C-alpha cells in the first residue's frame, strides 16, 4: 500500500484534470445507463449469495447527513444486484473518519465499495480499483478568472448539461481580511503572497483534491508555495465546518469545490451565523485547474470482489442514477450520474501527485 507522504504534505491526489490527460474530459459528457451498459432486465437462472456488501463514503459533509441521505441506497443496490445474479443479505453503509480511512479500508479489504475522490483513489490504487466516474451538473460559472465568478453571482446549475470535471475555489468570507482580499480581486488586481499569508485559512484533509491538493498546486504555480507554507491554517473535518468558520470570521479563506456555496447556502444563515446571503458575504479570490470527478472504487482485496461483481456494481450504480430515488441519494455528493471509468483516466492526477512529492 502506498502511504501518505511524511509530514502535513502527505498528499494523495484527486481529480486531476491536468491539461494533457483530461483535455478530452474537460467538456460536458452525455451520461446514461443505456449508453454505458446493457441493463439486465430478468432475474438470472442462478444467483450468487453475498451475506454483506460494505459501502463507505468520505466525510465531505456531515457524517449523519450522509448516512441519512444514503439509507435508501441499501435497498436500491440489493434490488439491482439481484437482477444481475447477486443476492445480497445486507448492505452496510458507513462514513470514514477521514478520506484516508476509506482508502485504507479499501486497501485492507475491510470495505468493498468506496465513493471516494480521485485523489484518494490514486493514493490507494494498489488496493483500490476505479470502476465508475461521477458526472455532475455543469455550473453557470467555469472561468479560471475569480472576478468572473463574483461578477456573475450566484452560481447555478445547468439542468441540460453534465460535466466530467469541477474546480476548487478559494473563497473569501465576511471578515475584514476576507473583504480586503475580495476587493482587490474585484478591482482586477493580483493578490500577493503576503496578502494570502496574512489571512487565516480553513482547509480539508491532505488527500482532498478540492480541499487541499489543487489549492496547493494553485499556490505552487503562482507563488512557488504550498498550503504548508502559510502561517495560519486550520484543517476542518468537513466543508460544513469550514463554512461555519468562514461565517463566524474564524477563517478568512476556505478552499472548497465550486458548488460548495450552493450546498451550504441555507445553513449559512440558519446554522453558521451568516448575517446575509452567502452570495453577498463571500467572494472567489482564486480558481484552480479542473479536477476530474469522484470515483466509485472497489477493493482489490475484498474477499467477495470479482470481475462479475464489479460489472454488476457498475451497471447497478448507473441504473440507480437513472431513477428518481437514486438521483435523490447520489445528490448528497452533487452527483448526477456515472460513467464507466478506467485507471488511465486518473493519470493526470498521478502526475499532480508527483508534483506534490517534488515540492516536499
PDB file of N, CA, C and O in Angstrom, residues 14 60 99 139 149 166-172 201-204 208-215 227 238-240 242-243 246 253-264 278 284 286-289 291:
ATOM      1  N   UNK A  14      -6.425  13.897  -5.948  1.00  0.00           N
ATOM      2  CA  UNK A  14      -7.750  13.736  -6.523  1.00  0.00           C
ATOM      3  C   UNK A  14      -7.811  14.318  -7.903  1.00  0.00           C
ATOM      4  O   UNK A  14      -6.994  15.082  -8.327  1.00  0.00           O
ATOM      5  N   UNK A  60     -17.087  14.317   3.319  1.00  0.00           N
ATOM      6  CA  UNK A  60     -17.055  15.642   2.713  1.00  0.00           C
ATOM      7  C   UNK A  60     -18.200  16.515   3.219  1.00  0.00           C
ATOM      8  O   UNK A  60     -18.207  17.727   2.996  1.00  0.00           O
ATOM      9  N   UNK A  99     -10.765  10.933   4.747  1.00  0.00           N
ATOM     10  CA  UNK A  99     -10.660  10.394   3.401  1.00  0.00           C
ATOM     11  C   UNK A  99      -9.700   9.219   3.386  1.00  0.00           C
ATOM     12  O   UNK A  99      -9.951   8.183   2.742  1.00  0.00           O
ATOM     13  N   UNK A 139     -21.952  23.876 -14.157  1.00  0.00           N
ATOM     14  CA  UNK A 139     -22.278  25.119 -13.470  1.00  0.00           C
ATOM     15  C   UNK A 139     -22.299  26.306 -14.425  1.00  0.00           C
ATOM     16  O   UNK A 139     -21.660  26.282 -15.482  1.00  0.00           O
ATOM     17  N   UNK A 149     -16.424  34.920 -11.490  1.00  0.00           N
ATOM     18  CA  UNK A 149     -17.349  34.243 -10.580  1.00  0.00           C
ATOM     19  C   UNK A 149     -18.092  35.257  -9.715  1.00  0.00           C
ATOM     20  O   UNK A 149     -19.279  35.072  -9.402  1.00  0.00           O
ATOM     21  N   UNK A 166     -14.764  19.358 -12.222  1.00  0.00           N
ATOM     22  CA  UNK A 166     -15.184  20.517 -11.438  1.00  0.00           C
ATOM     23  C   UNK A 166     -13.935  21.287 -11.057  1.00  0.00           C
ATOM     24  O   UNK A 166     -12.825  20.908 -11.412  1.00  0.00           O
ATOM     25  N   UNK A 167     -14.096  22.385 -10.365  1.00  0.00           N
ATOM     26  CA  UNK A 167     -12.963  23.185  -9.934  1.00  0.00           C
ATOM     27  C   UNK A 167     -12.989  23.383  -8.427  1.00  0.00           C
ATOM     28  O   UNK A 167     -14.031  23.250  -7.794  1.00  0.00           O
ATOM     29  N   UNK A 168     -11.830  23.704  -7.886  1.00  0.00           N
ATOM     30  CA  UNK A 168     -11.743  24.141  -6.499  1.00  0.00           C
ATOM     31  C   UNK A 168     -11.624  25.654  -6.482  1.00  0.00           C
ATOM     32  O   UNK A 168     -10.967  26.247  -7.343  1.00  0.00           O
ATOM     33  N   UNK A 169     -12.288  26.267  -5.501  1.00  0.00           N
ATOM     34  CA  UNK A 169     -12.269  27.718  -5.370  1.00  0.00           C
ATOM     35  C   UNK A 169     -11.639  28.127  -4.044  1.00  0.00           C
ATOM     36  O   UNK A 169     -11.815  27.448  -3.029  1.00  0.00           O
ATOM     37  N   UNK A 170     -10.919  29.224  -4.064  1.00  0.00           N
ATOM     38  CA  UNK A 170     -10.501  29.888  -2.842  1.00  0.00           C
ATOM     39  C   UNK A 170     -11.542  30.968  -2.576  1.00  0.00           C
ATOM     40  O   UNK A 170     -11.742  31.872  -3.396  1.00  0.00           O
ATOM     41  N   UNK A 171     -12.244  30.834  -1.464  1.00  0.00           N
ATOM     42  CA  UNK A 171     -13.395  31.684  -1.178  1.00  0.00           C
ATOM     43  C   UNK A 171     -13.107  32.549   0.048  1.00  0.00           C
ATOM     44  O   UNK A 171     -12.795  32.029   1.123  1.00  0.00           O
ATOM     45  N   UNK A 172     -13.205  33.861  -0.125  1.00  0.00           N
ATOM     46  CA  UNK A 172     -13.002  34.798   0.975  1.00  0.00           C
ATOM     47  C   UNK A 172     -14.337  35.115   1.632  1.00  0.00           C
ATOM     48  O   UNK A 172     -15.360  35.242   0.956  1.00  0.00           O
ATOM     49  N   UNK A 201      -6.685  30.510   7.063  1.00  0.00           N
ATOM     50  CA  UNK A 201      -7.254  29.577   6.087  1.00  0.00           C
ATOM     51  C   UNK A 201      -7.900  28.383   6.788  1.00  0.00           C
ATOM     52  O   UNK A 201      -7.403  27.907   7.811  1.00  0.00           O
ATOM     53  N   UNK A 202      -8.972  27.854   6.192  1.00  0.00           N
ATOM     54  CA  UNK A 202      -9.558  26.577   6.598  1.00  0.00           C
ATOM     55  C   UNK A 202      -9.464  25.637   5.406  1.00  0.00           C
ATOM     56  O   UNK A 202      -9.950  25.958   4.308  1.00  0.00           O
ATOM     57  N   UNK A 203      -8.806  24.493   5.602  1.00  0.00           N
ATOM     58  CA  UNK A 203      -8.580  23.534   4.524  1.00  0.00           C
ATOM     59  C   UNK A 203      -9.113  22.171   4.954  1.00  0.00           C
ATOM     60  O   UNK A 203      -9.530  21.970   6.091  1.00  0.00           O
ATOM     61  N   UNK A 204      -9.062  21.227   4.028  1.00  0.00           N
ATOM     62  CA  UNK A 204      -9.525  19.877   4.322  1.00  0.00           C
ATOM     63  C   UNK A 204      -8.345  18.920   4.465  1.00  0.00           C
ATOM     64  O   UNK A 204      -7.186  19.325   4.482  1.00  0.00           O
ATOM     65  N   UNK A 208      -7.683  15.405   0.057  1.00  0.00           N
ATOM     66  CA  UNK A 208      -8.856  16.017  -0.573  1.00  0.00           C
ATOM     67  C   UNK A 208      -8.401  16.879  -1.747  1.00  0.00           C
ATOM     68  O   UNK A 208      -7.629  17.820  -1.580  1.00  0.00           O
ATOM     69  N   UNK A 209      -8.892  16.573  -2.921  1.00  0.00           N
ATOM     70  CA  UNK A 209      -8.471  17.314  -4.105  1.00  0.00           C
ATOM     71  C   UNK A 209      -8.886  18.775  -4.026  1.00  0.00           C
ATOM     72  O   UNK A 209      -8.071  19.678  -4.166  1.00  0.00           O
ATOM     73  N   UNK A 210     -10.195  19.014  -3.845  1.00  0.00           N
ATOM     74  CA  UNK A 210     -10.691  20.384  -3.829  1.00  0.00           C
ATOM     75  C   UNK A 210     -10.306  21.119  -2.556  1.00  0.00           C
ATOM     76  O   UNK A 210     -10.139  22.338  -2.565  1.00  0.00           O
ATOM     77  N   UNK A 211     -10.172  20.370  -1.459  1.00  0.00           N
ATOM     78  CA  UNK A 211      -9.938  20.989  -0.169  1.00  0.00           C
ATOM     79  C   UNK A 211      -8.488  21.069   0.249  1.00  0.00           C
ATOM     80  O   UNK A 211      -8.180  21.635   1.300  1.00  0.00           O
ATOM     81  N   UNK A 212      -7.575  20.544  -0.592  1.00  0.00           N
ATOM     82  CA  UNK A 212      -6.157  20.623  -0.234  1.00  0.00           C
ATOM     83  C   UNK A 212      -5.229  20.571  -1.454  1.00  0.00           C
ATOM     84  O   UNK A 212      -4.415  21.461  -1.667  1.00  0.00           O
ATOM     85  N   UNK A 213      -5.341  19.522  -2.234  1.00  0.00           N
ATOM     86  CA  UNK A 213      -4.331  19.251  -3.252  1.00  0.00           C
ATOM     87  C   UNK A 213      -4.287  20.314  -4.345  1.00  0.00           C
ATOM     88  O   UNK A 213      -3.241  20.892  -4.638  1.00  0.00           O
ATOM     89  N   UNK A 214      -5.431  20.595  -4.966  1.00  0.00           N
ATOM     90  CA  UNK A 214      -5.415  21.552  -6.057  1.00  0.00           C
ATOM     91  C   UNK A 214      -5.202  22.988  -5.592  1.00  0.00           C
ATOM     92  O   UNK A 214      -4.548  23.770  -6.305  1.00  0.00           O
ATOM     93  N   UNK A 215      -5.675  23.387  -4.414  1.00  0.00           N
ATOM     94  CA  UNK A 215      -5.247  24.688  -3.898  1.00  0.00           C
ATOM     95  C   UNK A 215      -3.736  24.766  -3.674  1.00  0.00           C
ATOM     96  O   UNK A 215      -3.116  25.816  -3.908  1.00  0.00           O
ATOM     97  N   UNK A 227       0.276  25.056   0.780  1.00  0.00           N
ATOM     98  CA  UNK A 227      -0.535  25.337   1.964  1.00  0.00           C
ATOM     99  C   UNK A 227       0.286  25.225   3.243  1.00  0.00           C
ATOM    100  O   UNK A 227       0.025  25.920   4.227  1.00  0.00           O
ATOM    101  N   UNK A 238     -14.960  18.787   7.845  1.00  0.00           N
ATOM    102  CA  UNK A 238     -15.952  18.765   6.768  1.00  0.00           C
ATOM    103  C   UNK A 238     -16.013  20.153   6.148  1.00  0.00           C
ATOM    104  O   UNK A 238     -15.578  21.150   6.745  1.00  0.00           O
ATOM    105  N   UNK A 239     -16.591  20.233   4.951  1.00  0.00           N
ATOM    106  CA  UNK A 239     -16.755  21.541   4.334  1.00  0.00           C
ATOM    107  C   UNK A 239     -17.726  22.400   5.129  1.00  0.00           C
ATOM    108  O   UNK A 239     -17.586  23.625   5.194  1.00  0.00           O
ATOM    109  N   UNK A 240     -18.710  21.756   5.741  1.00  0.00           N
ATOM    110  CA  UNK A 240     -19.632  22.498   6.583  1.00  0.00           C
ATOM    111  C   UNK A 240     -18.904  23.212   7.704  1.00  0.00           C
ATOM    112  O   UNK A 240     -19.196  24.377   8.021  1.00  0.00           O
ATOM    113  N   UNK A 242     -15.807  24.188   7.657  1.00  0.00           N
ATOM    114  CA  UNK A 242     -15.060  25.298   7.057  1.00  0.00           C
ATOM    115  C   UNK A 242     -15.951  26.519   6.852  1.00  0.00           C
ATOM    116  O   UNK A 242     -15.571  27.656   7.174  1.00  0.00           O
ATOM    117  N   UNK A 243     -17.153  26.303   6.326  1.00  0.00           N
ATOM    118  CA  UNK A 243     -18.045  27.429   6.082  1.00  0.00           C
ATOM    119  C   UNK A 243     -18.555  28.039   7.384  1.00  0.00           C
ATOM    120  O   UNK A 243     -18.795  29.251   7.457  1.00  0.00           O
ATOM    121  N   UNK A 246     -15.872  30.291   8.350  1.00  0.00           N
ATOM    122  CA  UNK A 246     -15.860  31.464   7.475  1.00  0.00           C
ATOM    123  C   UNK A 246     -16.948  32.451   7.901  1.00  0.00           C
ATOM    124  O   UNK A 246     -16.702  33.659   7.995  1.00  0.00           O
ATOM    125  N   UNK A 253     -10.370  32.678   4.622  1.00  0.00           N
ATOM    126  CA  UNK A 253     -10.409  31.980   3.335  1.00  0.00           C
ATOM    127  C   UNK A 253     -10.720  30.508   3.582  1.00  0.00           C
ATOM    128  O   UNK A 253     -10.158  29.895   4.493  1.00  0.00           O
ATOM    129  N   UNK A 254     -11.609  29.939   2.778  1.00  0.00           N
ATOM    130  CA  UNK A 254     -11.784  28.494   2.746  1.00  0.00           C
ATOM    131  C   UNK A 254     -11.493  28.012   1.334  1.00  0.00           C
ATOM    132  O   UNK A 254     -11.612  28.771   0.365  1.00  0.00           O
ATOM    133  N   UNK A 255     -11.089  26.755   1.221  1.00  0.00           N
ATOM    134  CA  UNK A 255     -10.925  26.130  -0.090  1.00  0.00           C
ATOM    135  C   UNK A 255     -11.966  25.026  -0.194  1.00  0.00           C
ATOM    136  O   UNK A 255     -12.135  24.227   0.728  1.00  0.00           O
ATOM    137  N   UNK A 256     -12.692  25.006  -1.318  1.00  0.00           N
ATOM    138  CA  UNK A 256     -13.818  24.077  -1.447  1.00  0.00           C
ATOM    139  C   UNK A 256     -14.156  23.861  -2.913  1.00  0.00           C
ATOM    140  O   UNK A 256     -13.777  24.654  -3.778  1.00  0.00           O
ATOM    141  N   UNK A 257     -14.905  22.790  -3.185  1.00  0.00           N
ATOM    142  CA  UNK A 257     -15.362  22.515  -4.540  1.00  0.00           C
ATOM    143  C   UNK A 257     -16.310  23.631  -4.988  1.00  0.00           C
ATOM    144  O   UNK A 257     -16.944  24.317  -4.180  1.00  0.00           O
ATOM    145  N   UNK A 258     -16.444  23.801  -6.300  1.00  0.00           N
ATOM    146  CA  UNK A 258     -17.050  25.009  -6.851  1.00  0.00           C
ATOM    147  C   UNK A 258     -18.507  25.209  -6.472  1.00  0.00           C
ATOM    148  O   UNK A 258     -18.971  26.353  -6.409  1.00  0.00           O
ATOM    149  N   UNK A 259     -19.261  24.145  -6.228  1.00  0.00           N
ATOM    150  CA  UNK A 259     -20.661  24.334  -5.855  1.00  0.00           C
ATOM    151  C   UNK A 259     -20.896  24.188  -4.358  1.00  0.00           C
ATOM    152  O   UNK A 259     -22.034  24.004  -3.924  1.00  0.00           O
ATOM    153  N   UNK A 260     -19.835  24.314  -3.562  1.00  0.00           N
ATOM    154  CA  UNK A 260     -19.981  24.175  -2.115  1.00  0.00           C
ATOM    155  C   UNK A 260     -20.864  25.273  -1.526  1.00  0.00           C
ATOM    156  O   UNK A 260     -21.588  25.054  -0.552  1.00  0.00           O
ATOM    157  N   UNK A 261     -20.805  26.475  -2.092  1.00  0.00           N
ATOM    158  CA  UNK A 261     -21.666  27.539  -1.573  1.00  0.00           C
ATOM    159  C   UNK A 261     -23.130  27.233  -1.841  1.00  0.00           C
ATOM    160  O   UNK A 261     -23.997  27.574  -1.026  1.00  0.00           O
ATOM    161  N   UNK A 262     -23.425  26.597  -2.943  1.00  0.00           N
ATOM    162  CA  UNK A 262     -24.800  26.191  -3.226  1.00  0.00           C
ATOM    163  C   UNK A 262     -25.263  25.180  -2.180  1.00  0.00           C
ATOM    164  O   UNK A 262     -26.396  25.253  -1.690  1.00  0.00           O
ATOM    165  N   UNK A 263     -24.388  24.253  -1.823  1.00  0.00           N
ATOM    166  CA  UNK A 263     -24.741  23.228  -0.839  1.00  0.00           C
ATOM    167  C   UNK A 263     -24.962  23.825   0.542  1.00  0.00           C
ATOM    168  O   UNK A 263     -25.744  23.296   1.340  1.00  0.00           O
ATOM    169  N   UNK A 264     -24.252  24.898   0.865  1.00  0.00           N
ATOM    170  CA  UNK A 264     -24.308  25.479   2.208  1.00  0.00           C
ATOM    171  C   UNK A 264     -25.071  26.801   2.263  1.00  0.00           C
ATOM    172  O   UNK A 264     -25.025  27.505   3.275  1.00  0.00           O
ATOM    173  N   UNK A 278     -25.168  34.032   1.530  1.00  0.00           N
ATOM    174  CA  UNK A 278     -23.794  33.572   1.317  1.00  0.00           C
ATOM    175  C   UNK A 278     -23.192  34.206   0.070  1.00  0.00           C
ATOM    176  O   UNK A 278     -21.993  34.499   0.020  1.00  0.00           O
ATOM    177  N   UNK A 284     -15.003  34.844  -4.588  1.00  0.00           N
ATOM    178  CA  UNK A 284     -13.937  33.965  -5.061  1.00  0.00           C
ATOM    179  C   UNK A 284     -12.673  34.798  -5.265  1.00  0.00           C
ATOM    180  O   UNK A 284     -12.718  35.866  -5.877  1.00  0.00           O
ATOM    181  N   UNK A 286      -9.623  32.887  -5.963  1.00  0.00           N
ATOM    182  CA  UNK A 286      -8.728  32.010  -6.711  1.00  0.00           C
ATOM    183  C   UNK A 286      -9.490  30.840  -7.290  1.00  0.00           C
ATOM    184  O   UNK A 286     -10.460  30.370  -6.677  1.00  0.00           O
ATOM    185  N   UNK A 287      -9.086  30.378  -8.473  1.00  0.00           N
ATOM    186  CA  UNK A 287      -9.748  29.257  -9.161  1.00  0.00           C
ATOM    187  C   UNK A 287      -8.675  28.287  -9.635  1.00  0.00           C
ATOM    188  O   UNK A 287      -7.736  28.679 -10.331  1.00  0.00           O
ATOM    189  N   UNK A 288      -8.803  27.021  -9.270  1.00  0.00           N
ATOM    190  CA  UNK A 288      -7.811  26.035  -9.682  1.00  0.00           C
ATOM    191  C   UNK A 288      -8.109  25.497 -11.080  1.00  0.00           C
ATOM    192  O   UNK A 288      -9.165  25.755 -11.654  1.00  0.00           O
ATOM    193  N   UNK A 289      -7.189  24.719 -11.578  1.00  0.00           N
ATOM    194  CA  UNK A 289      -7.420  23.987 -12.822  1.00  0.00           C
ATOM    195  C   UNK A 289      -8.535  22.966 -12.594  1.00  0.00           C
ATOM    196  O   UNK A 289      -8.878  22.640 -11.468  1.00  0.00           O
ATOM    197  N   UNK A 291     -10.728  19.616 -12.051  1.00  0.00           N
ATOM    198  CA  UNK A 291     -10.479  18.410 -11.256  1.00  0.00           C
ATOM    199  C   UNK A 291     -11.415  17.306 -11.742  1.00  0.00           C
ATOM    200  O   UNK A 291     -12.632  17.495 -11.788  1.00  0.00           O
TER     201      UNK A 291
END
